[in-house]
Coordinates of N, CA, C and O in Angstrom, one line a residue:
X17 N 11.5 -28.6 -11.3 CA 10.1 -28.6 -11.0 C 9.5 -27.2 -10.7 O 8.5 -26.9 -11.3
X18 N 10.2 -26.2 -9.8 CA 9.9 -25.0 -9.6 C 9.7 -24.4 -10.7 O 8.7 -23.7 -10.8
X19 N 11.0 -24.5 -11.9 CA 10.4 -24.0 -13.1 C 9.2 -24.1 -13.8 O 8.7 -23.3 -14.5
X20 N 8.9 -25.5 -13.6 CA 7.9 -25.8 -14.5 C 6.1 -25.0 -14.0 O 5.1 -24.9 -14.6
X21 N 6.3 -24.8 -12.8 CA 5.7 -24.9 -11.8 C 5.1 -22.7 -12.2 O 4.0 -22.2 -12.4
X22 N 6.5 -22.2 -12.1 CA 5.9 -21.0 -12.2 C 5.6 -20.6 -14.0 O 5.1 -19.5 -14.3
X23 N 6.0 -21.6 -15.0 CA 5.6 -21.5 -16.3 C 4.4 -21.4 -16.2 O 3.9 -20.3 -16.4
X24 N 3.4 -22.8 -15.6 CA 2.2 -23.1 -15.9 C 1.4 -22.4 -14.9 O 0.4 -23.0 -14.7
X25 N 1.4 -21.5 -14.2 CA 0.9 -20.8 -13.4 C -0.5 -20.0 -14.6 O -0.2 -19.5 -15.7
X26 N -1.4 -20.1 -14.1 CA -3.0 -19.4 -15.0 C -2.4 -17.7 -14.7 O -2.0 -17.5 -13.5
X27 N -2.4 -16.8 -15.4 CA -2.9 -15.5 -15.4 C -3.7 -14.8 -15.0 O -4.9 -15.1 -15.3
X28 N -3.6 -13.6 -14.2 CA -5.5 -13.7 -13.7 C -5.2 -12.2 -12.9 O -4.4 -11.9 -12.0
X29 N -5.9 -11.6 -13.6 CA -6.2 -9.7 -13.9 C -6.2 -9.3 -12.8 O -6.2 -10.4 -12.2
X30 N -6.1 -8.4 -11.8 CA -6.0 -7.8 -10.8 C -7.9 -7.5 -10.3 O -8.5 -7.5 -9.2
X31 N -8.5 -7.2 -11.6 CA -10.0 -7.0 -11.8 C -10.4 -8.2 -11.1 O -11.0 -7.9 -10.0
X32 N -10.4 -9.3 -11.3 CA -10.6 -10.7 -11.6 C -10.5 -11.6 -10.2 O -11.2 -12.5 -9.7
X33 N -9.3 -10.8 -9.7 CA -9.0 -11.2 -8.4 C -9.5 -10.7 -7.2 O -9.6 -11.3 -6.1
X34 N -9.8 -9.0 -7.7 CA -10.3 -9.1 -6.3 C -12.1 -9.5 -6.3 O -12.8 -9.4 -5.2
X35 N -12.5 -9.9 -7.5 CA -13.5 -10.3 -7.6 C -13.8 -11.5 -6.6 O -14.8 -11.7 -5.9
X36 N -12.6 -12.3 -6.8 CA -12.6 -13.4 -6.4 C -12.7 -13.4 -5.0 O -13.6 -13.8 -4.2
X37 N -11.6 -12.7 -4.6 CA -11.1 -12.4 -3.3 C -12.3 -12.5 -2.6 O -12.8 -13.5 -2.0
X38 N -13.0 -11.1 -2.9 CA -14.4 -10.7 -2.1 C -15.3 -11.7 -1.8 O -15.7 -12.2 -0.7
X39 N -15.6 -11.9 -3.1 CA -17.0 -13.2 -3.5 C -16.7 -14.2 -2.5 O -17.5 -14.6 -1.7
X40 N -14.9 -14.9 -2.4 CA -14.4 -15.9 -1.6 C -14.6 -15.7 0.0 O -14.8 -16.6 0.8
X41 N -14.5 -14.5 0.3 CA -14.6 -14.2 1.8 C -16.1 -14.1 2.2 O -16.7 -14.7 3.1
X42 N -16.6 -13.2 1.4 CA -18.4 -13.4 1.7 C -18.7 -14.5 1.8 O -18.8 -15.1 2.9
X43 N -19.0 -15.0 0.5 CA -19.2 -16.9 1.2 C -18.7 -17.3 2.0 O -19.4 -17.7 2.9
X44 N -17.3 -17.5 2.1 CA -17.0 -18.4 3.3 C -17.5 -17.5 4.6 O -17.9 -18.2 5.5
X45 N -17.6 -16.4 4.8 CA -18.3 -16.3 6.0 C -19.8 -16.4 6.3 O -20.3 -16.5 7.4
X46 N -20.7 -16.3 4.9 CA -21.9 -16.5 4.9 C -22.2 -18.1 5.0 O -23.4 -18.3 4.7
X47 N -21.9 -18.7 5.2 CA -21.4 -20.2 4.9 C -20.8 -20.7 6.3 O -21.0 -21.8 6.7
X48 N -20.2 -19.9 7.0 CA -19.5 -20.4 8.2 C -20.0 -19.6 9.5 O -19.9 -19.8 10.7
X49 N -20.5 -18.8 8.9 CA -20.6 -17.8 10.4 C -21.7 -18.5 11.3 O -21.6 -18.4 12.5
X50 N -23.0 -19.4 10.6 CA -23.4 -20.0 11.9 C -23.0 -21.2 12.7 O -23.7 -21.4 13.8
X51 N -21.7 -22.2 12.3 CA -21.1 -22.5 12.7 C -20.0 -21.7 14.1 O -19.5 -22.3 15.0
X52 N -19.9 -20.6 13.9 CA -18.9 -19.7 14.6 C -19.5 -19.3 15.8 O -19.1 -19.3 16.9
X53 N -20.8 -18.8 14.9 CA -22.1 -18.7 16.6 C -22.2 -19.2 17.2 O -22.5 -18.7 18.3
X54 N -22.1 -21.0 16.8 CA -22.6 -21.8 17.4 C -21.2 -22.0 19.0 O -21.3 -21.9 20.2
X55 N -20.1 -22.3 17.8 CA -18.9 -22.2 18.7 C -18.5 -20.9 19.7 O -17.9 -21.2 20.7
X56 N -18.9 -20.0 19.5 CA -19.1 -18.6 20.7 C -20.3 -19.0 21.3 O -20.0 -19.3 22.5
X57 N -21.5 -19.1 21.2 CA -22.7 -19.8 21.9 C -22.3 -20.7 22.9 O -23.1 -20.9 23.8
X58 N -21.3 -21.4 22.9 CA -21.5 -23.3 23.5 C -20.0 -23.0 24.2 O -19.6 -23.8 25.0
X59 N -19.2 -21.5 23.9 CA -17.7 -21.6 24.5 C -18.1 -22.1 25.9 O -19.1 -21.7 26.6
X60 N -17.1 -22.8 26.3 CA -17.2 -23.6 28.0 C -16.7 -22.7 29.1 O -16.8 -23.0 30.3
X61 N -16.1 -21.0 28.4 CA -15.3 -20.4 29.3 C -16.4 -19.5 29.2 O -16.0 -18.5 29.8
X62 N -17.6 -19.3 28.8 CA -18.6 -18.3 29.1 C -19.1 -18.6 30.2 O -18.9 -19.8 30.6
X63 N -20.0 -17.9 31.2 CA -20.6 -18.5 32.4 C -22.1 -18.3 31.7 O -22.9 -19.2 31.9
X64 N -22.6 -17.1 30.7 CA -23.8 -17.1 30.6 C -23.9 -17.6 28.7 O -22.8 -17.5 28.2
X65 N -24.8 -17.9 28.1 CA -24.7 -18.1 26.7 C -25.0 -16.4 25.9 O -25.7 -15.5 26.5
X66 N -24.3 -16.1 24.8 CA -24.1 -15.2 24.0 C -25.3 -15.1 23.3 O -25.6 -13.9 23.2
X67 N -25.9 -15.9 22.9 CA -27.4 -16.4 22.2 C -26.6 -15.4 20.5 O -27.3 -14.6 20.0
X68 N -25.7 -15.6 20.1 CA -25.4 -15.0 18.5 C -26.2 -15.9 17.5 O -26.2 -17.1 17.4
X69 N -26.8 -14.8 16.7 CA -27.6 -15.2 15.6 C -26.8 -16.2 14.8 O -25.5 -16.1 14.9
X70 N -27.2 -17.2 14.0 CA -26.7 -17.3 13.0 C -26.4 -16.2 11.4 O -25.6 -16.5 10.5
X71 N -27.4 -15.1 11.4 CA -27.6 -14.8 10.7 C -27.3 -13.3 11.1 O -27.9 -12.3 10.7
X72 N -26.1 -13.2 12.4 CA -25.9 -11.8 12.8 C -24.5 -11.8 12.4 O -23.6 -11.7 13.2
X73 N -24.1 -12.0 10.9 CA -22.3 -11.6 10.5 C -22.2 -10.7 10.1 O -21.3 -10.8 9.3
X74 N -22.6 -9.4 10.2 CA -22.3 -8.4 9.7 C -21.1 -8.3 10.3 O -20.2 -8.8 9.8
X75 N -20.8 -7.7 11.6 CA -19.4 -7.4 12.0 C -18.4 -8.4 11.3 O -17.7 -8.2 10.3
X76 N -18.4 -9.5 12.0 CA -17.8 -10.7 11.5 C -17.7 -10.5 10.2 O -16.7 -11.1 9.9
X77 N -18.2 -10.1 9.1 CA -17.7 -10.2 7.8 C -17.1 -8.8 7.6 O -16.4 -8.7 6.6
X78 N -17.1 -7.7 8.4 CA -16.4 -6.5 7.7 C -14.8 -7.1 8.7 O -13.6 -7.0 8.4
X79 N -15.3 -7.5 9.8 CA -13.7 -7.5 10.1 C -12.8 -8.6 9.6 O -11.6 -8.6 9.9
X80 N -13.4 -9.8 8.7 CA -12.7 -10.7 8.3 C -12.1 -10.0 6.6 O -11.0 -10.2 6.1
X81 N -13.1 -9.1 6.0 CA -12.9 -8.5 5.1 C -11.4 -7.1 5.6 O -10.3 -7.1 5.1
X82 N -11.8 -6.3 6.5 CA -10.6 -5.7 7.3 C -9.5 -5.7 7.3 O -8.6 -4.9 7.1
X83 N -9.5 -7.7 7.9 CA -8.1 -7.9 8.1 C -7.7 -8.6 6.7 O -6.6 -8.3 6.2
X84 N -8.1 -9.2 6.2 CA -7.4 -9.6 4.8 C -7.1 -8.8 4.0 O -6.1 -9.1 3.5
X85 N -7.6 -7.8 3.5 CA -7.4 -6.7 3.0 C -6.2 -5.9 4.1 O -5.3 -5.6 3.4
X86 N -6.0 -5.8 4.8 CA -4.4 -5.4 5.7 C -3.5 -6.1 5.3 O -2.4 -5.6 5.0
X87 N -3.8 -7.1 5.2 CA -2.7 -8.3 4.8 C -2.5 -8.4 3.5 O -1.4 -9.0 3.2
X88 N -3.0 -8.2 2.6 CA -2.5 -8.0 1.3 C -1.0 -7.3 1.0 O -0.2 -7.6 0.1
X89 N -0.6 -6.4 1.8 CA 0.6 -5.7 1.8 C 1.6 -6.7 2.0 O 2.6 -6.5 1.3
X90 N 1.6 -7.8 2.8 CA 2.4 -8.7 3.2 C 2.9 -9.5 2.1 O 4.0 -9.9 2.2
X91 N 2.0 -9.8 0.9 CA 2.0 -10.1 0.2 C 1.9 -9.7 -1.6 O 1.7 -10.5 -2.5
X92 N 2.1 -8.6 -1.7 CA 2.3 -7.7 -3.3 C 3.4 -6.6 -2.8 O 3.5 -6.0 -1.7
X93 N 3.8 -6.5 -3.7 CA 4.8 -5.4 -3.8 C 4.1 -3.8 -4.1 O 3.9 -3.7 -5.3
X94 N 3.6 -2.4 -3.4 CA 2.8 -1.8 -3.3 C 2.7 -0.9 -4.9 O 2.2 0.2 -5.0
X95 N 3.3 -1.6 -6.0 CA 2.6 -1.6 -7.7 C 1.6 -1.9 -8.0 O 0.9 -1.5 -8.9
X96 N 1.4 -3.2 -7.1 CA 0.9 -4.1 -7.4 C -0.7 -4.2 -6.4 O -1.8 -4.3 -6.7
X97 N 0.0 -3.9 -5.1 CA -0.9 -3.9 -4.0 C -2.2 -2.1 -4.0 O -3.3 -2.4 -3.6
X98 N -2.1 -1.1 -4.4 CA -2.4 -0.7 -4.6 C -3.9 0.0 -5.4 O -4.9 0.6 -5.0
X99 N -3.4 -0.8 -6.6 CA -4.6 -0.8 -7.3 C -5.4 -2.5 -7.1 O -6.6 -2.5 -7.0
X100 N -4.6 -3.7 -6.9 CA -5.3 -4.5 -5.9 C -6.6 -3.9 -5.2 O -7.8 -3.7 -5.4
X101 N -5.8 -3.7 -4.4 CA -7.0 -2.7 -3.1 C -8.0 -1.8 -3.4 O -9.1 -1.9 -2.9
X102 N -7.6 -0.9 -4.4 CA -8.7 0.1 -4.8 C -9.7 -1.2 -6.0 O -10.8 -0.8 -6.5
X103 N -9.3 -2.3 -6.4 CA -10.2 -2.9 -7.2 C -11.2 -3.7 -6.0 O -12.4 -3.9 -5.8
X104 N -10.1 -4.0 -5.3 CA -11.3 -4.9 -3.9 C -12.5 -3.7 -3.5 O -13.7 -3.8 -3.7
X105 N -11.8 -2.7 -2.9 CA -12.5 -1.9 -2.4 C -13.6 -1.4 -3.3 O -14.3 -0.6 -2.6
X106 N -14.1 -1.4 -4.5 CA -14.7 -1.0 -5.6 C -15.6 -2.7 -5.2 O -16.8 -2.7 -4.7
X107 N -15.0 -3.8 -5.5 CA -16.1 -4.8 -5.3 C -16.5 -4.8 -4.1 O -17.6 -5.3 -3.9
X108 N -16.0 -4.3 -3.0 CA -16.5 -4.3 -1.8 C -17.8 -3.4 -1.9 O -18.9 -3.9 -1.7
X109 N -17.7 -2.3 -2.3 CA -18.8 -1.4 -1.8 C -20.0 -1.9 -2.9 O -21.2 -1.8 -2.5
X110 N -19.8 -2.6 -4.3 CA -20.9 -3.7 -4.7 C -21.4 -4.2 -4.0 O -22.3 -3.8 -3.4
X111 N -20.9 -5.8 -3.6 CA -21.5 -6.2 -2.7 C -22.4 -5.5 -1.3 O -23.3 -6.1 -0.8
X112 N -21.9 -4.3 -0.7 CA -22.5 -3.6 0.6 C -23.5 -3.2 -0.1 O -24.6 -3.6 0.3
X113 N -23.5 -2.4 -1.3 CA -24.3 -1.7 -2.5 C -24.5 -0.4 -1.6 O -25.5 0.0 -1.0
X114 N -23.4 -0.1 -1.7 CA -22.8 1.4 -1.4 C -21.9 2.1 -2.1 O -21.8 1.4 -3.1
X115 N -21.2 3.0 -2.3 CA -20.2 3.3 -2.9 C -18.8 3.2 -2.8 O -18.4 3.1 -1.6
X116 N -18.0 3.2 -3.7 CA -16.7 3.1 -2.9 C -16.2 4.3 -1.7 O -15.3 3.7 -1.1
X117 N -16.5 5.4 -1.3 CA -15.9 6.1 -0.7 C -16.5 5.6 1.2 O -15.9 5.8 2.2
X118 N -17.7 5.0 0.9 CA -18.6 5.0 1.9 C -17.8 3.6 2.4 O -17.4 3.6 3.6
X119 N -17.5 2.8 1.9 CA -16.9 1.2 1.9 C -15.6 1.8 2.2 O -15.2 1.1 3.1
X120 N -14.4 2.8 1.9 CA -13.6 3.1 2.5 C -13.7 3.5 3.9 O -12.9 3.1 4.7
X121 N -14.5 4.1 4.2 CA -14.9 5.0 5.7 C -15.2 3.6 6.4 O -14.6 3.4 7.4
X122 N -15.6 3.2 6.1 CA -16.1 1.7 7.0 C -15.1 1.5 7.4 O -14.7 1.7 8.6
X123 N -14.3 0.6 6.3 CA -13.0 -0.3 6.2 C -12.3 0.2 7.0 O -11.5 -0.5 7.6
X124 N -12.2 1.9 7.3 CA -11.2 2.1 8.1 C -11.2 2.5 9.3 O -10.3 2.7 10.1
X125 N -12.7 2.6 9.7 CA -13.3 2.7 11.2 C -13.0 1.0 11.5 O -12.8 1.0 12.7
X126 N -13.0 -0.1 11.1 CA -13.1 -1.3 11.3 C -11.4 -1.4 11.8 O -10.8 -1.8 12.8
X127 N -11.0 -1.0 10.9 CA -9.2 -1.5 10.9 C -8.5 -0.6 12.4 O -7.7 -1.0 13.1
X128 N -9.3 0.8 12.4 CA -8.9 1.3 13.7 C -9.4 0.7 14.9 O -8.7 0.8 15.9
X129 N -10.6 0.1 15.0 CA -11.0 -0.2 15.9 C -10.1 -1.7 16.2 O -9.8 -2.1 17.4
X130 N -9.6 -2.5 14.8 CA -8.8 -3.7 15.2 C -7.3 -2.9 16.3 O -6.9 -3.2 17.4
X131 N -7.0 -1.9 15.3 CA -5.6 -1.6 15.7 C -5.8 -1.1 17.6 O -4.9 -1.4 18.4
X132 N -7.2 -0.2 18.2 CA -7.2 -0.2 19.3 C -7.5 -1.1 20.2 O -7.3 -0.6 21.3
X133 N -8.0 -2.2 20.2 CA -8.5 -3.5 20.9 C -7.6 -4.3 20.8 O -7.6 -5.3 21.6
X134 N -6.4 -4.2 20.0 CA -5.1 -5.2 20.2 C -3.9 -4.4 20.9 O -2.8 -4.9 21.3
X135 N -4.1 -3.3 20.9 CA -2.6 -2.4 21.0 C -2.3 -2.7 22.1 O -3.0 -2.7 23.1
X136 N -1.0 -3.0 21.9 CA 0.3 -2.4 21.1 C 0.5 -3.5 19.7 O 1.0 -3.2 18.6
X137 N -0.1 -4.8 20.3 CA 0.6 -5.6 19.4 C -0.1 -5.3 17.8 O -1.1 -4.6 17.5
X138 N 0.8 -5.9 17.1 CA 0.2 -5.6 15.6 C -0.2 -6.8 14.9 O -0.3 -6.6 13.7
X139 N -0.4 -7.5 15.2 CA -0.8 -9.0 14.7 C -2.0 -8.8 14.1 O -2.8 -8.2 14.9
X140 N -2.4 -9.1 12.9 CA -3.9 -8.7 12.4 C -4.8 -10.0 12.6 O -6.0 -9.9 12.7
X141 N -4.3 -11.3 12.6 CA -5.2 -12.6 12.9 C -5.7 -12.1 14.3 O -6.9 -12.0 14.3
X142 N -5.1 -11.6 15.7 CA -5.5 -11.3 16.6 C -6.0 -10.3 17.3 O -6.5 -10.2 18.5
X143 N -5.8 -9.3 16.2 CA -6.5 -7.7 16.4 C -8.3 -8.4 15.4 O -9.4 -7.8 15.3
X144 N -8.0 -9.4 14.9 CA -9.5 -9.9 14.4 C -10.4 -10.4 15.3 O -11.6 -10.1 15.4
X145 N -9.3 -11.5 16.7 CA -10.2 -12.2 17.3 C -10.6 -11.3 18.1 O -11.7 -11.5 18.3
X146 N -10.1 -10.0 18.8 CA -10.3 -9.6 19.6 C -11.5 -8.6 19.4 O -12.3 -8.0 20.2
X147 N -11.4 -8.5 18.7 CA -12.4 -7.4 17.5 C -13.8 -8.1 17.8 O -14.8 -7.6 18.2
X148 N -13.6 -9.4 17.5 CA -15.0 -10.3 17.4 C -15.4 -10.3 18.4 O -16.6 -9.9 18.5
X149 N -14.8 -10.6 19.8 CA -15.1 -10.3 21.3 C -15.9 -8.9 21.7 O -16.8 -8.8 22.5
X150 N -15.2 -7.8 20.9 CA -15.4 -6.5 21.9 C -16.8 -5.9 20.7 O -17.7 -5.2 20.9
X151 N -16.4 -6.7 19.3 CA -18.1 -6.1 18.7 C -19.3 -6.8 18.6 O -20.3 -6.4 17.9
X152 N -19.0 -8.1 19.6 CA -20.3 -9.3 19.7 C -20.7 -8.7 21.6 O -21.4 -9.2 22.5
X153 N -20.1 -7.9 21.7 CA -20.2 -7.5 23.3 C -20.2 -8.9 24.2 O -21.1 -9.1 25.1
X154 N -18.7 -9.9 23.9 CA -19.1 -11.0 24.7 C -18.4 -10.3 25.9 O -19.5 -10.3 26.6
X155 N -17.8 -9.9 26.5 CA -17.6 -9.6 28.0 C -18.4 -9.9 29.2 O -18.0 -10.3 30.3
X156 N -19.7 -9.4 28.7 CA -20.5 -9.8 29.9 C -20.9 -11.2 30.2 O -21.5 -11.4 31.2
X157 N -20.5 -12.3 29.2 CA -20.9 -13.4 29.3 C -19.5 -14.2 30.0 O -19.3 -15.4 29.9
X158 N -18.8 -13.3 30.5 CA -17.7 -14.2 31.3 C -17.5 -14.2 32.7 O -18.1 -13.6 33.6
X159 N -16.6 -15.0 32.8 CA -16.5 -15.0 34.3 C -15.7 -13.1 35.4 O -14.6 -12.4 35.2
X160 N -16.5 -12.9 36.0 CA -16.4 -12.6 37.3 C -15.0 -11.8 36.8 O -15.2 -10.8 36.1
X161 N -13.9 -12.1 37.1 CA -12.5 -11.8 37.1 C -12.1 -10.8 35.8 O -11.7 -9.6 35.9
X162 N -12.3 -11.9 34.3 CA -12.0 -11.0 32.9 C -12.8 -10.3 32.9 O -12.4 -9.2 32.6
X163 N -14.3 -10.3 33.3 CA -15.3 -9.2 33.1 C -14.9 -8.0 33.6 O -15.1 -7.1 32.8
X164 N -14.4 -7.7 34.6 CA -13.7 -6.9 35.4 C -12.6 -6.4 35.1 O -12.1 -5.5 35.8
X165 N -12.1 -6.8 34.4 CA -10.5 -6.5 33.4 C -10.8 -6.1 32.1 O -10.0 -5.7 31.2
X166 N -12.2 -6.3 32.0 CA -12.8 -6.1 30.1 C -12.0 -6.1 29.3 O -11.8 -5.3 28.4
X167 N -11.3 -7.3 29.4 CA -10.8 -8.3 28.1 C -11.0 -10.0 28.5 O -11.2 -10.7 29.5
X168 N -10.7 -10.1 26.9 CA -11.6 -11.8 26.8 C -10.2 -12.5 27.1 O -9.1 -12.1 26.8
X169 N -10.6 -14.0 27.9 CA -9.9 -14.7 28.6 C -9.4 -15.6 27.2 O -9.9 -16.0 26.2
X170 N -8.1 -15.7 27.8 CA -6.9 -15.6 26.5 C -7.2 -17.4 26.1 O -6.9 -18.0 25.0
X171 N -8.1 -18.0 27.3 CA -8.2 -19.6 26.5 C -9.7 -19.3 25.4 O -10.1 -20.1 24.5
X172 N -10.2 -18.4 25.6 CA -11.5 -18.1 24.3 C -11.0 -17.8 23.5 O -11.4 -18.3 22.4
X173 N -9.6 -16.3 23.6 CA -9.1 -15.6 22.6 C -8.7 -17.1 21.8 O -9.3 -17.6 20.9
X174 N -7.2 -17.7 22.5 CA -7.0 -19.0 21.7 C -7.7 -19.6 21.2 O -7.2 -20.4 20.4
X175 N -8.8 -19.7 21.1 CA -10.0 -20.6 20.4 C -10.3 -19.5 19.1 O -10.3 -19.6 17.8
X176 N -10.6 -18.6 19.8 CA -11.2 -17.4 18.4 C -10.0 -17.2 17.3 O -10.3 -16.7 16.2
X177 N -8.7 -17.6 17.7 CA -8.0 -17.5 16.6 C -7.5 -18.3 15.8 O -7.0 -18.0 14.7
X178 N -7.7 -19.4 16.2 CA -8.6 -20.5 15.7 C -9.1 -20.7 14.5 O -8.5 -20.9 13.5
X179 N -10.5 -20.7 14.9 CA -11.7 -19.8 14.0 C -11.3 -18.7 13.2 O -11.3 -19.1 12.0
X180 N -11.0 -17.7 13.3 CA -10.6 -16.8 12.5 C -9.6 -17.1 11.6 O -9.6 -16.5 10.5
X181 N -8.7 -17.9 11.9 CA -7.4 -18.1 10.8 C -8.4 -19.1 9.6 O -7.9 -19.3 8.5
X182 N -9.6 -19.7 10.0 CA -10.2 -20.2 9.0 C -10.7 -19.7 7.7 O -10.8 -20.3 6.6
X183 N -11.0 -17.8 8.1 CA -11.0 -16.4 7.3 C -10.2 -15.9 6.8 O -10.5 -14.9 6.3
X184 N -8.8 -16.4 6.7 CA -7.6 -15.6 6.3 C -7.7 -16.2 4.8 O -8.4 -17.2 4.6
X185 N -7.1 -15.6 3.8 CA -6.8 -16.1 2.8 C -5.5 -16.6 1.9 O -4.8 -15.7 1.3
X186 N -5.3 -17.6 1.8 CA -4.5 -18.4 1.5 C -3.7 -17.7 0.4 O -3.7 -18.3 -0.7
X187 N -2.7 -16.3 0.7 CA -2.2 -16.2 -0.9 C -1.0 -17.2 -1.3 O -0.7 -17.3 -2.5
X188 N -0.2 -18.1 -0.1 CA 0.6 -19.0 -1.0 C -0.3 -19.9 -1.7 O -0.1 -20.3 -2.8
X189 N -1.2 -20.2 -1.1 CA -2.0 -21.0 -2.2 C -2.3 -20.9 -3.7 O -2.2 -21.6 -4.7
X190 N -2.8 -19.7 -3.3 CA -2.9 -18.9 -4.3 C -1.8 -18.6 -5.8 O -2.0 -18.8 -7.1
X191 N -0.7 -18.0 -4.9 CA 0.4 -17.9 -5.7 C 0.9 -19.5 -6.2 O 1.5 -19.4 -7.3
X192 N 0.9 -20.4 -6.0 CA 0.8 -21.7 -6.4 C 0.6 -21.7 -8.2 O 1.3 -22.0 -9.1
X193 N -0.7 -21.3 -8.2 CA -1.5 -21.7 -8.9 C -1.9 -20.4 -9.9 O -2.8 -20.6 -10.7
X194 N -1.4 -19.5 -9.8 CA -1.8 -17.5 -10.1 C -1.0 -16.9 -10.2 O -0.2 -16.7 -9.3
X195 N -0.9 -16.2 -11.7 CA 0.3 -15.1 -11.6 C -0.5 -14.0 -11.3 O -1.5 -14.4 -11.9
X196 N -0.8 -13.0 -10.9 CA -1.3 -11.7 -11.3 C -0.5 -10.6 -12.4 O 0.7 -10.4 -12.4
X197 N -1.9 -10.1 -13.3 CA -0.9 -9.6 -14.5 C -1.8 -7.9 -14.1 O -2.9 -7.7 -13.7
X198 N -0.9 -7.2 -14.6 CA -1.9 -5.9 -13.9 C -2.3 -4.9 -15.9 O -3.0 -3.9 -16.0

């Protein structure tokens, strides 16, 4: 069955995919992020409400964009991952309607700021949630104690990663169903 399985797998250009990639993550965050607000708005471990827009994802979409693009390495062999990336990052700065160099500089001010708001650890699902905390400035809306430790209380974090693993993108899924041909 396995054989049959990676026979019939569709073909699908490296161009093609990160088209997809991108297009798939903007929507799903344009699509979910006021749900997300709502759930940081209503969290039970806040003492004051966050009041987040529905219509304020910018952060939230560069760092869900951030960390999936990190994680692509996990997943291609860097022949492959490579120009992957430089094709995302090419659709990325379309969609911003910037250029690619400017969509680089971002991407990597975003990915440093994940890598310092989690450190030491290297987990990119939770260098996301924590990200979302320290660039929605929820701190002030907590209790007394974390506020004072200026980090988010690990039963919100648990919730926000949560939520954020709903952003990650599925490459076994993916690979299921997709060969990439370069």
């Amino acid at each position: 069955m396995a054989l049959l399985t990676f026979i019939t797998r569709k073909r699908i250009s490296e161009q093609k995919l990160a088209s997809a990639f991108v297009n798939s993550l903007v929507e799903s965050v344009e699509r979910g992020f006021p749900e997300v607000a709502e759930l940081i708005n209503n969290d039970p471990d806040f003492v004051t409400k966050p009041r987040l827009s529905a219509h304020d994802y910018e952060h939230f979409l560069m760092l869900v964009l951030a960390g999936n693009i990190k994680m692509i390495g996990d997943s291609f062999e860097p022949e492959l991952e490579k120009p992957l990336t430089e094709d995302i990052f090419e659709k990325c700065a379309e969609v911003f309607n910037t250029d690619k160099q400017s969509f680089i500089k971002l991407y990597k001010e975003y990915c440093e700021f994940m890598n310092r708001v989690n450190h030491p650890s290297k987990n990119i699902l939770y260098s996301m949630s924590k990200a979302v905390f320290f660039k929605y400035d929820l701190n002030k809306h907590q209790v007394e104690y974390f506020r004072n430790l200026n980090t988010p209380n690990p039963i919100f974090l648990k919730r926000m990663n949560e939520i954020m693993n709903n952003f990650i993108w599925s490459w076994e899924s993916f690979f299921e169903k997709y060969k990439v041909v370069i």
